[in-house]
Coordinates of C-alpha atoms in Angstrom, one line a residue:
M1 CA -0.1 -0.1 -0.1
N2 CA 1.3 3.2 -1.0
K3 CA 2.3 6.0 1.4
S4 CA -0.7 8.3 0.2
M5 CA -3.1 5.2 0.4
Q6 CA -2.6 5.8 4.1
E7 CA -2.1 9.3 4.4
A8 CA -6.2 8.9 3.3
L9 CA -7.1 6.4 5.2
S10 CA -5.3 7.3 9.0
R11 CA -8.1 10.9 8.3
L12 CA -10.1 8.3 8.1
K13 CA -10.0 7.7 11.9
F14 CA -13.8 5.4 13.9
T15 CA -15.5 5.0 10.0
H16 CA -16.8 2.4 9.2
L17 CA -14.9 0.1 6.9
N18 CA -15.3 -4.0 5.5
I19 CA -12.3 -5.2 4.3
S20 CA -11.5 -8.0 2.2
T21 CA -7.8 -10.0 2.8
T22 CA -6.0 -12.3 0.1
L23 CA -6.8 -15.3 2.8
N24 CA -10.3 -14.8 2.2
E25 CA -11.4 -13.2 5.4
N26 CA -13.3 -9.8 5.2
F27 CA -13.6 -7.7 8.6
Y28 CA -15.9 -5.7 9.8
G29 CA -15.1 -2.7 12.4
Q30 CA -14.4 1.0 12.8
L31 CA -10.5 2.0 12.1
D32 CA -8.9 2.2 15.4
S33 CA -5.0 3.3 14.2
L34 CA -2.9 2.7 11.8
N35 CA 0.7 1.1 12.7
E36 CA 3.7 0.1 9.8
G37 CA 2.4 -2.5 7.7
S38 CA -0.7 -3.0 9.7
L39 CA -4.1 -1.7 10.3
V40 CA -5.9 -1.9 13.3
L41 CA -9.6 -3.1 13.3
K42 CA -11.8 -2.2 16.2
E43 CA -14.6 -4.8 15.7
A44 CA -18.2 -5.0 17.0
N45 CA -17.2 -6.8 20.5
D46 CA -14.7 -4.6 20.8
Q47 CA -12.0 -7.2 20.3
L48 CA -8.8 -5.6 18.1
K49 CA -8.2 -7.3 14.7
I50 CA -4.8 -6.5 12.9
I51 CA -4.4 -6.7 9.0
N52 CA -1.2 -6.7 7.6
L53 CA -1.8 -3.7 4.7
D54 CA -0.2 -7.0 3.0
H55 CA -2.9 -9.2 2.4
I56 CA -5.2 -5.7 1.5
V57 CA -7.5 -7.1 -1.6
S58 CA -10.1 -4.1 -1.0
I59 CA -11.4 -1.9 2.0
T60 CA -15.5 -0.3 1.5
I61 CA -16.5 2.9 3.7
L62 CA -19.9 1.8 4.8
N63 CA -22.2 4.5 5.7
K64 CA -23.2 4.5 9.2

């Protein structure tokens, strides 16, 4: 993921996202933080999920 994409994502803190990965996993939650090489997603049950940026296939921004 390039730097401009990471900067755009960092402005979406607390936005609801649906993320698909190369491992055919789908995650839904609020963007908690963006770290070096990973995205932290806060799921509905308040669990934090760390997703490697290299594994992300698509990110859908959801209106909530």
